[in-house]
CSV table of C-alpha atoms in Angstrom, one decimal:
chain,number,residue,atom,x,y,z
A,1,UNK,CA,30.4,26.8,2.0
A,2,UNK,CA,32.5,24.3,0.1
A,3,UNK,CA,31.8,21.7,-2.6
A,4,UNK,CA,32.0,18.2,-1.4
A,5,UNK,CA,30.3,14.8,-1.8
A,6,UNK,CA,28.4,12.5,0.5
A,7,UNK,CA,28.6,8.7,0.4
A,8,UNK,CA,25.2,6.9,0.4
A,9,UNK,CA,25.2,3.7,2.4
A,10,UNK,CA,26.9,1.2,0.2
A,11,UNK,CA,29.2,3.6,-1.5
A,12,UNK,CA,26.9,5.7,-3.7
A,13,UNK,CA,28.2,9.3,-4.1
A,14,UNK,CA,25.9,12.3,-4.1
A,15,UNK,CA,27.4,15.7,-4.9
A,16,UNK,CA,26.4,18.4,-2.5
A,17,UNK,CA,27.6,21.5,-0.7
A,18,UNK,CA,28.4,21.6,3.0
A,19,UNK,CA,27.0,24.6,4.9
A,20,UNK,CA,29.5,26.7,6.8
A,21,UNK,CA,27.3,29.3,8.4
A,22,UNK,CA,25.5,29.3,11.7
A,23,UNK,CA,21.9,28.5,10.6
A,24,UNK,CA,22.9,24.8,10.6
A,25,UNK,CA,23.9,24.2,14.2
A,26,UNK,CA,25.7,21.0,14.5
A,27,UNK,CA,25.9,21.2,18.3
A,28,UNK,CA,22.3,20.4,19.1
A,29,UNK,CA,21.5,17.7,21.7
A,30,UNK,CA,22.0,14.4,20.1
A,31,UNK,CA,18.7,12.7,19.4
A,32,UNK,CA,20.0,9.1,19.4
A,33,UNK,CA,17.7,7.5,21.9
A,34,UNK,CA,15.8,8.9,24.9
A,35,UNK,CA,18.1,6.9,27.3
A,36,UNK,CA,21.4,7.9,25.7
A,37,UNK,CA,20.9,11.6,25.0
A,38,UNK,CA,22.9,12.8,28.1
A,39,UNK,CA,25.6,10.2,27.6
A,40,UNK,CA,26.0,11.1,24.0
A,41,UNK,CA,26.3,14.8,24.9
A,42,UNK,CA,29.8,14.2,26.2
A,43,UNK,CA,30.8,11.4,23.8
A,44,UNK,CA,33.1,12.9,21.1
A,45,UNK,CA,32.7,9.9,18.8
A,46,UNK,CA,28.9,10.1,18.9
A,47,UNK,CA,29.0,13.8,18.2
A,48,UNK,CA,31.1,13.2,15.1
A,49,UNK,CA,28.6,10.6,13.9
A,50,UNK,CA,25.7,13.0,14.5
A,51,UNK,CA,27.5,15.9,12.7
A,52,UNK,CA,28.1,13.6,9.7
A,53,UNK,CA,24.5,12.3,9.7
A,54,UNK,CA,23.1,15.8,9.9
A,55,UNK,CA,25.3,17.1,7.1
A,56,UNK,CA,24.3,14.1,5.0
A,57,UNK,CA,20.6,14.6,5.8
A,58,UNK,CA,20.8,18.3,4.9
A,59,UNK,CA,22.6,17.6,1.6
A,60,UNK,CA,20.2,14.9,0.6
A,61,UNK,CA,17.2,17.1,1.3
A,62,UNK,CA,18.6,20.0,-0.8
A,63,UNK,CA,19.5,17.5,-3.5
A,64,UNK,CA,16.0,16.3,-3.7
A,65,UNK,CA,14.8,19.8,-4.4
A,66,UNK,CA,16.9,20.2,-7.6
A,67,UNK,CA,15.1,21.0,-10.8
A,68,UNK,CA,16.4,21.8,-14.3
A,69,UNK,CA,16.7,25.4,-15.3
A,70,UNK,CA,13.4,26.8,-16.5
A,71,UNK,CA,11.9,30.1,-17.7
A,72,UNK,CA,11.6,31.2,-14.1
A,73,UNK,CA,15.2,30.3,-13.4
A,74,UNK,CA,17.2,30.4,-16.7
A,75,UNK,CA,20.5,28.6,-17.1
A,76,UNK,CA,22.3,32.0,-17.2
A,77,UNK,CA,21.1,32.7,-13.7
A,78,UNK,CA,20.9,29.3,-12.0
A,79,UNK,CA,24.0,27.6,-10.9
A,80,UNK,CA,25.2,24.9,-13.4
A,81,UNK,CA,21.8,25.1,-15.1
A,82,UNK,CA,20.0,24.0,-12.0
A,83,UNK,CA,17.5,25.6,-9.7
A,84,UNK,CA,15.7,24.4,-6.5
A,85,UNK,CA,12.0,24.3,-5.8
A,86,UNK,CA,10.5,23.9,-2.3
A,87,UNK,CA,7.3,25.0,-0.7
A,88,UNK,CA,6.2,26.4,-4.1
A,89,UNK,CA,9.2,28.7,-4.2
A,90,UNK,CA,12.0,28.8,-6.7
A,91,UNK,CA,15.6,29.4,-5.6
A,92,UNK,CA,18.3,30.4,-8.0
A,93,UNK,CA,21.4,29.8,-5.8
A,94,UNK,CA,22.5,27.4,-3.0
A,95,UNK,CA,22.6,30.1,-0.4
A,96,UNK,CA,18.9,30.7,-0.8
A,97,UNK,CA,17.8,27.1,-0.7
A,98,UNK,CA,20.1,26.4,2.2
A,99,UNK,CA,18.6,29.3,4.3
A,100,UNK,CA,15.1,28.1,3.4
A,101,UNK,CA,15.8,24.5,4.4
A,102,UNK,CA,17.6,25.4,7.6
A,103,UNK,CA,14.8,27.8,8.8
A,104,UNK,CA,11.7,26.0,7.5
A,105,UNK,CA,12.5,22.3,7.5
A,106,UNK,CA,14.6,21.8,10.6
A,107,UNK,CA,12.2,19.1,11.8
A,108,UNK,CA,12.5,17.2,8.5
A,109,UNK,CA,16.3,17.4,8.8
A,110,UNK,CA,16.2,16.2,12.4
A,111,UNK,CA,13.9,13.2,11.4
A,112,UNK,CA,16.2,12.3,8.5
A,113,UNK,CA,19.2,12.6,10.7
A,114,UNK,CA,17.8,10.1,13.2
A,115,UNK,CA,17.0,7.7,10.4
A,116,UNK,CA,20.6,7.9,9.0
A,117,UNK,CA,22.0,7.3,12.5
A,118,UNK,CA,19.8,4.2,12.8
A,119,UNK,CA,21.0,3.1,9.4
A,120,UNK,CA,24.6,3.6,10.5
A,121,UNK,CA,24.0,1.6,13.7
A,122,UNK,CA,22.4,-1.2,11.7
A,123,UNK,CA,25.3,-1.3,9.3
A,124,UNK,CA,27.7,-1.5,12.2
A,125,UNK,CA,25.8,-4.5,13.5
A,126,UNK,CA,25.7,-6.1,10.1
A,127,UNK,CA,29.4,-5.7,9.5
A,128,UNK,CA,30.1,-7.3,12.9
A,129,UNK,CA,27.8,-10.2,12.0
A,130,UNK,CA,28.1,-10.9,8.2
A,131,UNK,CA,25.7,-13.8,8.5
A,132,UNK,CA,22.8,-11.4,9.2
A,133,UNK,CA,23.3,-9.5,6.0
A,134,UNK,CA,20.5,-9.5,3.4
A,135,UNK,CA,21.1,-12.1,0.7
A,136,UNK,CA,18.0,-11.6,-1.3
A,137,UNK,CA,19.6,-9.5,-4.0
A,138,UNK,CA,17.2,-6.6,-3.4
A,139,UNK,CA,18.2,-3.0,-3.0
A,140,UNK,CA,18.9,-3.7,0.6
A,141,UNK,CA,22.1,-5.5,-0.4
A,142,UNK,CA,25.3,-3.7,0.6
A,143,UNK,CA,26.7,-4.3,-2.9
A,144,UNK,CA,24.1,-2.1,-4.5
A,145,UNK,CA,25.6,1.1,-6.0
A,146,UNK,CA,24.8,3.7,-8.7
A,147,UNK,CA,25.4,1.2,-11.5
A,148,UNK,CA,22.9,-1.1,-10.0
A,149,UNK,CA,20.3,1.7,-9.5
A,150,UNK,CA,20.7,2.5,-13.2
A,151,UNK,CA,20.4,-1.1,-14.2
A,152,UNK,CA,17.0,-1.2,-12.4
A,153,UNK,CA,15.6,1.7,-14.3
A,154,UNK,CA,13.3,0.9,-17.3
A,155,UNK,CA,14.8,1.2,-20.8
A,156,UNK,CA,13.4,4.4,-22.5
A,157,UNK,CA,15.7,4.5,-25.5
A,158,UNK,CA,12.9,3.5,-27.8
A,159,UNK,CA,10.6,6.3,-26.4
A,160,UNK,CA,10.7,9.9,-27.6
A,161,UNK,CA,11.1,12.7,-25.1
A,162,UNK,CA,7.7,14.1,-26.1
A,163,UNK,CA,6.0,10.8,-25.3
A,164,UNK,CA,7.6,10.7,-21.9
A,165,UNK,CA,6.7,14.3,-21.1
A,166,UNK,CA,3.3,14.6,-22.7
A,167,UNK,CA,1.0,16.9,-20.9
A,168,UNK,CA,-1.9,14.5,-21.3
A,169,UNK,CA,-1.4,11.8,-18.7
A,170,UNK,CA,-2.5,10.5,-15.4
A,171,UNK,CA,-1.9,10.5,-11.7
A,172,UNK,CA,-1.2,7.2,-9.8
A,173,UNK,CA,-2.1,6.6,-6.2
A,174,UNK,CA,-0.8,3.5,-4.4
A,175,UNK,CA,0.7,2.1,-1.2
A,176,UNK,CA,2.3,-1.1,0.0
A,177,UNK,CA,2.8,-2.2,3.6
A,178,UNK,CA,5.9,-4.4,3.6
A,179,UNK,CA,9.1,-4.5,5.7
A,180,UNK,CA,11.8,-2.4,4.1
A,181,UNK,CA,15.2,-3.1,5.6
A,182,UNK,CA,17.0,-0.2,3.9
A,183,UNK,CA,14.6,2.7,3.4
A,184,UNK,CA,17.4,5.1,2.3
A,185,UNK,CA,18.4,2.8,-0.5
A,186,UNK,CA,14.8,2.4,-1.7
A,187,UNK,CA,14.4,6.2,-1.5
A,188,UNK,CA,17.5,6.7,-3.8
A,189,UNK,CA,16.0,4.2,-6.3
A,190,UNK,CA,12.6,5.8,-6.2
A,191,UNK,CA,14.0,9.3,-6.8
A,192,UNK,CA,16.2,8.0,-9.7
A,193,UNK,CA,13.1,6.2,-11.2
A,194,UNK,CA,10.8,9.2,-11.0
A,195,UNK,CA,13.4,11.6,-12.4
A,196,UNK,CA,14.2,9.1,-15.2
A,197,UNK,CA,10.5,9.0,-16.2
A,198,UNK,CA,10.0,12.8,-15.7
A,199,UNK,CA,7.4,12.1,-12.9
A,200,UNK,CA,6.4,14.6,-10.3
A,201,UNK,CA,4.6,13.9,-7.0
A,202,UNK,CA,5.2,12.7,-3.5
A,203,UNK,CA,6.6,9.3,-2.3
A,204,UNK,CA,6.9,8.5,1.4
A,205,UNK,CA,9.1,5.6,2.4
A,206,UNK,CA,9.5,4.0,5.8
A,207,UNK,CA,10.6,0.7,7.3
A,208,UNK,CA,6.9,-0.3,7.1
A,209,UNK,CA,6.5,0.2,3.4
A,210,UNK,CA,5.9,2.8,0.7
A,211,UNK,CA,3.1,5.3,-0.1
A,212,UNK,CA,3.1,7.3,-3.4
A,213,UNK,CA,1.2,9.5,-5.6
A,214,UNK,CA,3.0,10.5,-8.9
A,215,UNK,CA,1.9,12.2,-12.1
A,216,UNK,CA,3.2,12.0,-15.6
A,217,UNK,CA,2.5,10.9,-19.2
A,218,UNK,CA,0.6,7.6,-19.6
A,219,UNK,CA,3.8,6.1,-21.1
A,220,UNK,CA,5.8,7.2,-18.0
A,221,UNK,CA,3.2,6.0,-15.5
A,222,UNK,CA,2.9,2.6,-17.2
A,223,UNK,CA,6.7,2.2,-17.0
A,224,UNK,CA,6.6,3.2,-13.4
A,225,UNK,CA,4.1,0.5,-12.6
A,226,UNK,CA,6.2,-2.1,-14.4
A,227,UNK,CA,9.3,-1.1,-12.5
A,228,UNK,CA,7.4,-1.3,-9.2
A,229,UNK,CA,5.9,-4.7,-10.0
A,230,UNK,CA,9.3,-6.1,-11.0
A,231,UNK,CA,11.1,-4.8,-7.9
A,232,UNK,CA,12.3,-7.6,-5.6
A,233,UNK,CA,10.6,-6.1,-2.6
A,234,UNK,CA,7.2,-5.8,-4.2
A,235,UNK,CA,6.9,-8.2,-7.1
A,236,UNK,CA,5.2,-10.9,-4.9
A,237,UNK,CA,3.0,-8.4,-3.1
A,238,UNK,CA,1.9,-5.6,-5.4
A,239,UNK,CA,-0.3,-6.1,-8.4
A,240,UNK,CA,-1.6,-3.8,-11.1
A,241,UNK,CA,-4.9,-3.4,-9.4
A,242,UNK,CA,-3.2,-1.8,-6.4
A,243,UNK,CA,-2.5,1.3,-8.5
A,244,UNK,CA,-5.4,3.8,-8.7
A,245,UNK,CA,-5.3,6.1,-11.7
A,246,UNK,CA,-7.1,9.3,-12.6
A,247,UNK,CA,-6.8,11.9,-15.4
A,248,UNK,CA,-3.9,14.3,-14.8
A,249,UNK,CA,-0.2,14.5,-15.3
A,250,UNK,CA,3.1,15.9,-14.1
A,251,UNK,CA,1.5,19.4,-14.0
A,252,UNK,CA,-0.6,18.3,-11.0
A,253,UNK,CA,2.3,18.6,-8.6
A,254,UNK,CA,4.8,21.5,-8.2
A,255,UNK,CA,7.8,19.2,-7.9
A,256,UNK,CA,9.0,15.7,-6.9
A,257,UNK,CA,9.4,14.9,-3.2
A,258,UNK,CA,10.8,11.6,-2.2
A,259,UNK,CA,11.7,11.0,1.4
A,260,UNK,CA,12.2,8.6,4.3
A,261,UNK,CA,9.8,8.9,7.3
A,262,UNK,CA,8.9,7.0,10.4
A,263,UNK,CA,5.4,6.3,8.9
A,264,UNK,CA,4.1,6.1,5.4
A,265,UNK,CA,0.9,7.8,6.5
A,266,UNK,CA,1.2,10.1,9.5
A,267,UNK,CA,-0.9,8.7,12.3
A,268,UNK,CA,1.6,10.0,14.8
A,269,UNK,CA,2.1,6.7,16.6
A,270,UNK,CA,5.1,4.5,16.3
A,271,UNK,CA,4.4,1.7,13.7
A,272,UNK,CA,5.7,-0.9,16.2
A,273,UNK,CA,2.9,0.1,18.7
A,274,UNK,CA,0.1,0.2,16.2
A,275,UNK,CA,1.0,-2.1,13.3
A,276,UNK,CA,-0.7,-2.4,9.9
A,277,UNK,CA,-0.6,-6.2,10.6
A,278,UNK,CA,-3.5,-5.7,13.1
A,279,UNK,CA,-5.8,-4.0,10.5
A,280,UNK,CA,-9.5,-4.5,10.0
A,281,UNK,CA,-11.2,-6.9,7.6
A,282,UNK,CA,-10.9,-5.7,4.0
A,283,UNK,CA,-14.1,-5.5,1.9
A,284,UNK,CA,-14.1,-5.2,-1.9
A,285,UNK,CA,-16.0,-2.3,-3.4
A,286,UNK,CA,-18.9,-4.6,-4.2
A,287,UNK,CA,-19.0,-6.1,-0.6
A,288,UNK,CA,-18.8,-2.6,0.9
A,289,UNK,CA,-21.6,-1.3,-1.4
A,290,UNK,CA,-23.9,-4.1,-0.1
A,291,UNK,CA,-23.0,-3.3,3.5
A,292,UNK,CA,-23.7,0.4,3.0
A,293,UNK,CA,-27.0,-0.4,1.2
A,294,UNK,CA,-28.0,-2.6,4.2
A,295,UNK,CA,-27.0,0.1,6.7
A,296,UNK,CA,-29.0,2.9,4.9
A,297,UNK,CA,-32.1,0.7,4.8
A,298,UNK,CA,-32.1,0.7,8.6
A,299,UNK,CA,-34.1,3.4,10.2
A,300,UNK,CA,-33.2,5.4,12.2
A,301,UNK,CA,-29.5,5.0,11.3
A,302,UNK,CA,-28.4,6.8,14.6
A,303,UNK,CA,-29.7,3.7,16.5
A,304,UNK,CA,-28.2,1.2,14.2
A,305,UNK,CA,-25.5,-1.3,15.4
A,306,UNK,CA,-23.3,-0.1,12.5
A,307,UNK,CA,-21.2,3.0,12.1
A,308,UNK,CA,-20.2,4.2,8.6
A,309,UNK,CA,-16.9,6.0,9.5
A,310,UNK,CA,-15.1,8.5,7.3
A,311,UNK,CA,-11.5,8.7,8.6
A,312,UNK,CA,-10.5,11.6,6.4
A,313,UNK,CA,-10.1,15.3,7.2
A,314,UNK,CA,-13.0,17.7,7.5
A,315,UNK,CA,-12.2,19.5,4.3
A,316,UNK,CA,-12.3,16.2,2.4
A,317,UNK,CA,-15.6,15.0,3.7
A,318,UNK,CA,-17.1,18.5,3.4
A,319,UNK,CA,-17.2,18.2,-0.4
A,320,UNK,CA,-17.9,14.5,-0.7
A,321,UNK,CA,-18.8,11.5,1.5
A,322,UNK,CA,-21.0,8.4,1.7
A,323,UNK,CA,-24.6,9.0,2.6
A,324,UNK,CA,-25.2,8.5,6.4
A,325,UNK,CA,-21.6,8.6,7.3
A,326,UNK,CA,-20.0,9.8,10.6
A,327,UNK,CA,-17.3,12.3,9.6
A,328,UNK,CA,-14.9,13.4,12.4
A,329,UNK,CA,-14.2,17.2,12.3
A,330,UNK,CA,-10.4,16.8,12.3
A,331,UNK,CA,-7.8,18.7,10.4
A,332,UNK,CA,-5.1,16.0,10.3
A,333,UNK,CA,-5.1,12.2,10.3
A,334,UNK,CA,-2.8,12.4,13.3
A,335,UNK,CA,-5.9,13.7,15.3
A,336,UNK,CA,-7.8,10.5,14.5
A,337,UNK,CA,-6.5,8.6,17.6
A,338,UNK,CA,-7.6,11.5,19.9
A,339,UNK,CA,-11.0,11.5,18.2
A,340,UNK,CA,-11.4,7.7,18.9
A,341,UNK,CA,-10.2,8.1,22.5
A,342,UNK,CA,-12.6,11.0,23.2
A,343,UNK,CA,-15.6,9.1,21.6
A,344,UNK,CA,-14.9,5.5,22.6
A,345,UNK,CA,-18.5,5.1,23.9
A,346,UNK,CA,-19.7,5.8,20.4
A,347,UNK,CA,-18.0,2.7,19.1
A,348,UNK,CA,-18.9,0.3,21.9
A,349,UNK,CA,-20.3,-3.0,20.6
A,350,UNK,CA,-20.7,-1.5,17.1
A,351,UNK,CA,-19.8,-2.8,13.6
A,352,UNK,CA,-17.6,-0.2,12.0
A,353,UNK,CA,-17.4,0.3,8.2
A,354,UNK,CA,-14.4,2.5,7.5
A,355,UNK,CA,-13.3,4.3,4.4
A,356,UNK,CA,-10.8,6.8,3.1
A,357,UNK,CA,-9.4,8.1,-0.2
A,358,UNK,CA,-7.3,5.1,-1.3
A,359,UNK,CA,-7.3,2.8,1.7
A,360,UNK,CA,-4.0,3.6,3.4
A,361,UNK,CA,-5.4,5.6,6.3
A,362,UNK,CA,-7.9,2.8,7.1
A,363,UNK,CA,-4.9,0.4,7.5
A,364,UNK,CA,-3.5,2.1,10.5
A,365,UNK,CA,-6.8,3.7,11.6
A,366,UNK,CA,-8.6,0.4,11.8
A,367,UNK,CA,-5.6,-1.1,13.6
A,368,UNK,CA,-5.8,1.7,16.2
A,369,UNK,CA,-9.6,1.3,16.6
A,370,UNK,CA,-9.1,-2.5,17.2
A,371,UNK,CA,-6.5,-1.9,19.9
A,372,UNK,CA,-9.3,-0.2,22.0
A,373,UNK,CA,-11.3,-3.5,22.0
A,374,UNK,CA,-14.5,-1.5,21.9
A,375,UNK,CA,-16.0,-2.4,18.5
A,376,UNK,CA,-17.6,-5.7,17.7
A,377,UNK,CA,-16.2,-5.8,14.2
A,378,UNK,CA,-14.1,-3.4,12.1
A,379,UNK,CA,-14.2,-3.5,8.3
A,380,UNK,CA,-12.5,-1.2,5.7
A,381,UNK,CA,-13.0,-0.4,2.1
A,382,UNK,CA,-10.2,-2.0,0.0
A,383,UNK,CA,-8.8,0.5,-2.4
A,384,UNK,CA,-10.8,3.3,-0.8
A,385,UNK,CA,-13.3,5.7,-2.4
A,386,UNK,CA,-11.1,5.7,-5.5
A,387,UNK,CA,-11.7,2.1,-6.3
A,388,UNK,CA,-15.3,2.3,-5.2
A,389,UNK,CA,-16.1,5.0,-7.7
A,390,UNK,CA,-14.5,3.0,-10.5
A,391,UNK,CA,-17.2,0.3,-9.9
A,392,UNK,CA,-20.1,2.4,-8.6
A,393,UNK,CA,-19.8,5.9,-10.1
A,394,UNK,CA,-23.5,6.5,-9.2
A,395,UNK,CA,-23.4,4.6,-5.9
A,396,UNK,CA,-23.8,5.8,-2.4
A,397,UNK,CA,-20.9,8.2,-2.5
A,398,UNK,CA,-22.1,11.8,-3.2
A,399,UNK,CA,-20.1,14.8,-4.2
A,400,UNK,CA,-16.4,15.1,-5.2
A,401,UNK,CA,-13.4,13.2,-4.1
A,402,UNK,CA,-10.6,15.4,-2.6
A,403,UNK,CA,-7.1,14.6,-3.8
A,404,UNK,CA,-3.8,16.0,-2.4
A,405,UNK,CA,-2.5,17.7,-5.5
A,406,UNK,CA,-3.2,20.8,-7.5
A,407,UNK,CA,-6.4,19.4,-8.9
A,408,UNK,CA,-7.9,19.3,-5.4
A,409,UNK,CA,-10.9,17.3,-6.6
A,410,UNK,CA,-11.9,14.5,-9.0
A,411,UNK,CA,-15.5,13.6,-9.7
A,412,UNK,CA,-17.5,10.7,-11.0
A,413,UNK,CA,-20.9,12.5,-11.0
A,414,UNK,CA,-22.2,16.1,-11.1
A,415,UNK,CA,-23.3,16.2,-7.5
A,416,UNK,CA,-22.4,19.3,-5.5
A,417,UNK,CA,-23.0,19.0,-1.8
A,418,UNK,CA,-20.8,21.8,-0.4
A,419,UNK,CA,-21.5,25.6,-0.2
A,420,UNK,CA,-19.7,28.8,-0.7
A,421,UNK,CA,-18.2,30.1,2.6
A,422,UNK,CA,-19.7,33.5,2.1
A,423,UNK,CA,-23.0,33.4,0.2
A,424,UNK,CA,-24.2,29.7,0.6
A,425,UNK,CA,-24.3,29.0,-3.1
A,426,UNK,CA,-23.6,25.4,-4.0
A,427,UNK,CA,-19.9,25.3,-4.7
A,428,UNK,CA,-17.1,22.7,-4.2
A,429,UNK,CA,-14.0,24.0,-5.9
A,430,UNK,CA,-11.3,24.8,-3.4
A,431,UNK,CA,-9.0,27.8,-3.5
A,432,UNK,CA,-6.1,28.5,-1.2
A,433,UNK,CA,-6.7,31.3,1.4
A,434,UNK,CA,-5.3,34.5,0.1
A,435,UNK,CA,-3.7,35.4,3.5
A,436,UNK,CA,-0.1,34.3,3.2
A,437,UNK,CA,0.1,33.5,7.0
A,438,UNK,CA,-2.7,30.9,6.6
A,439,UNK,CA,-2.9,29.0,3.3
A,440,UNK,CA,-5.9,27.0,4.4
A,441,UNK,CA,-8.4,25.8,1.8
A,442,UNK,CA,-11.5,27.9,1.2
A,443,UNK,CA,-14.7,27.4,-0.7
A,444,UNK,CA,-15.5,30.8,-2.3
A,445,UNK,CA,-17.6,31.0,-5.5
A,446,UNK,CA,-16.6,33.1,-8.5
A,447,UNK,CA,-19.0,35.9,-7.5
A,448,UNK,CA,-17.8,36.2,-4.0
A,449,UNK,CA,-14.2,35.9,-5.1
A,450,UNK,CA,-14.7,38.8,-7.5
A,451,UNK,CA,-16.0,40.9,-4.6
A,452,UNK,CA,-12.7,40.3,-2.7
A,453,UNK,CA,-13.8,37.5,-0.4
A,454,UNK,CA,-10.7,35.4,-0.9
A,455,UNK,CA,-9.8,34.3,2.6
A,456,UNK,CA,-11.0,31.3,4.6
A,457,UNK,CA,-12.6,33.4,7.3
A,458,UNK,CA,-13.1,37.1,8.3
A,459,UNK,CA,-10.1,36.9,10.6
A,460,UNK,CA,-7.8,35.9,7.8
A,461,UNK,CA,-9.4,38.4,5.5
A,462,UNK,CA,-8.6,41.2,7.9
A,463,UNK,CA,-5.1,40.0,8.6
A,464,UNK,CA,-4.4,39.7,4.9
A,465,UNK,CA,-5.4,43.3,4.3
A,466,UNK,CA,-3.2,44.5,7.1
A,467,UNK,CA,-0.2,42.5,5.8
A,468,UNK,CA,-0.8,43.8,2.3
A,469,UNK,CA,-0.8,47.4,3.4
A,470,UNK,CA,2.2,47.0,5.8
A,471,UNK,CA,4.4,44.0,4.8
A,472,UNK,CA,6.4,42.8,7.8
A,473,UNK,CA,8.9,40.6,6.1
A,474,UNK,CA,9.0,36.9,7.0
A,475,UNK,CA,5.5,35.2,7.1
A,476,UNK,CA,4.9,32.5,9.7
A,477,UNK,CA,2.0,30.0,9.3
A,478,UNK,CA,-0.5,30.2,12.2
A,479,UNK,CA,-3.9,29.0,13.0
A,480,UNK,CA,-6.9,31.3,12.3
A,481,UNK,CA,-10.5,31.5,13.3
A,482,UNK,CA,-11.8,28.6,11.2
A,483,UNK,CA,-9.2,26.2,12.6
A,484,UNK,CA,-8.7,27.5,16.1
A,485,UNK,CA,-12.4,27.1,17.0
A,486,UNK,CA,-12.9,23.9,15.2
A,487,UNK,CA,-14.4,21.1,17.3
A,488,UNK,CA,-12.9,17.6,16.9
A,489,UNK,CA,-16.1,16.0,18.1
A,490,UNK,CA,-18.8,15.8,15.5
A,491,UNK,CA,-22.3,16.9,16.4
A,492,UNK,CA,-24.3,14.8,14.0
A,493,UNK,CA,-24.2,12.2,11.2
A,494,UNK,CA,-24.0,13.4,7.6
């Protein structure tokens, strides 16, 4: 393993270490395109490009996991006063984080490698045709470097460290669909911006836009919004109302994760095939409220010409949903297209009112539904449940709102509509399944938890006990009883 540096596109230098042991195999088949795989296999030049791209992807992934030395990794132990956090684990040396990334995140590295190769190919085309270069002055410009990145960061000289890192803060949720010509450059700026403001959270970037949820002090999140609104890519598209906020802070996330992906929300379909540009009609919270009111006034609702569709995962709708909704029993949003395909008759000639947490899943979900040409009309709640609850805290949404951070839920009322997995007592506070091989979410009330019922199902409970009494080393995530037997097709309306 040797110390080296990697040049970001445009000349930016990122210090890294290059792996020199076999867990990073640089001789994999080259995932350039489906048609050119076999040809690239024997092409020395392409193999060198792939090796470079994979090293760069690996180095950037590891770099993104860096954290300052803390109590759990003191400066005396951690290399150069730094540690690495990934998958809720802390690593004290490069060897540890390298082995973890190589064994647990190979698909992420592979995806990032493909994106870097595409970027290299695009730059090659641009250099051969200077007239096609971006002249807008945005971060897509080839002249952008570390100095320009620093220039675009907000001035914090007048703000104390305590103000920037105050535990009392908020969590922001936002997205923006817009063409991004240089996702890697935008990714570098986003990471610099979040680190500069001491924000944690997750930001997904793709050629189709950006999707983020970040937490920090109110001073920091305010500066973050200002920086986003002044960015050349977003200043004419984003507005302050596009940022949903809730009480929280940097403590709501274990770390900061900023990366480039094919999609900013994982539907599992190429954005060129199902585009956000083909989305349904957006309804404001007030308009959506009126539509739901009209829908609920019809009896029986099962025979109505309208479907109120929750396009979130089952564990989200389980603890909170709109009255009278249809909630698909799916574990991932990428299952949504399959659900639609298997239940197309359900949507035939119907008016569909869709909703999700913040609106982003409805963008692609409604677009996919419209490609099937089955529905009469497709509408979606602009700003999602988050914005609806700001205007109608006691409206037609009952229960808690699930959020993808360590809070798990936020609420606007005291309703509890879910039950304890074991005793049936009203309970809606999730815990993580105690079996290390599973890590699904489970609703277990304090009484049952105290009795040792800490897993998501009896199968996991038994496996957890066996593993505790006879540890077998490396744990591999696998499906359990509660997920393996889960039907994707709902049996009734909620």
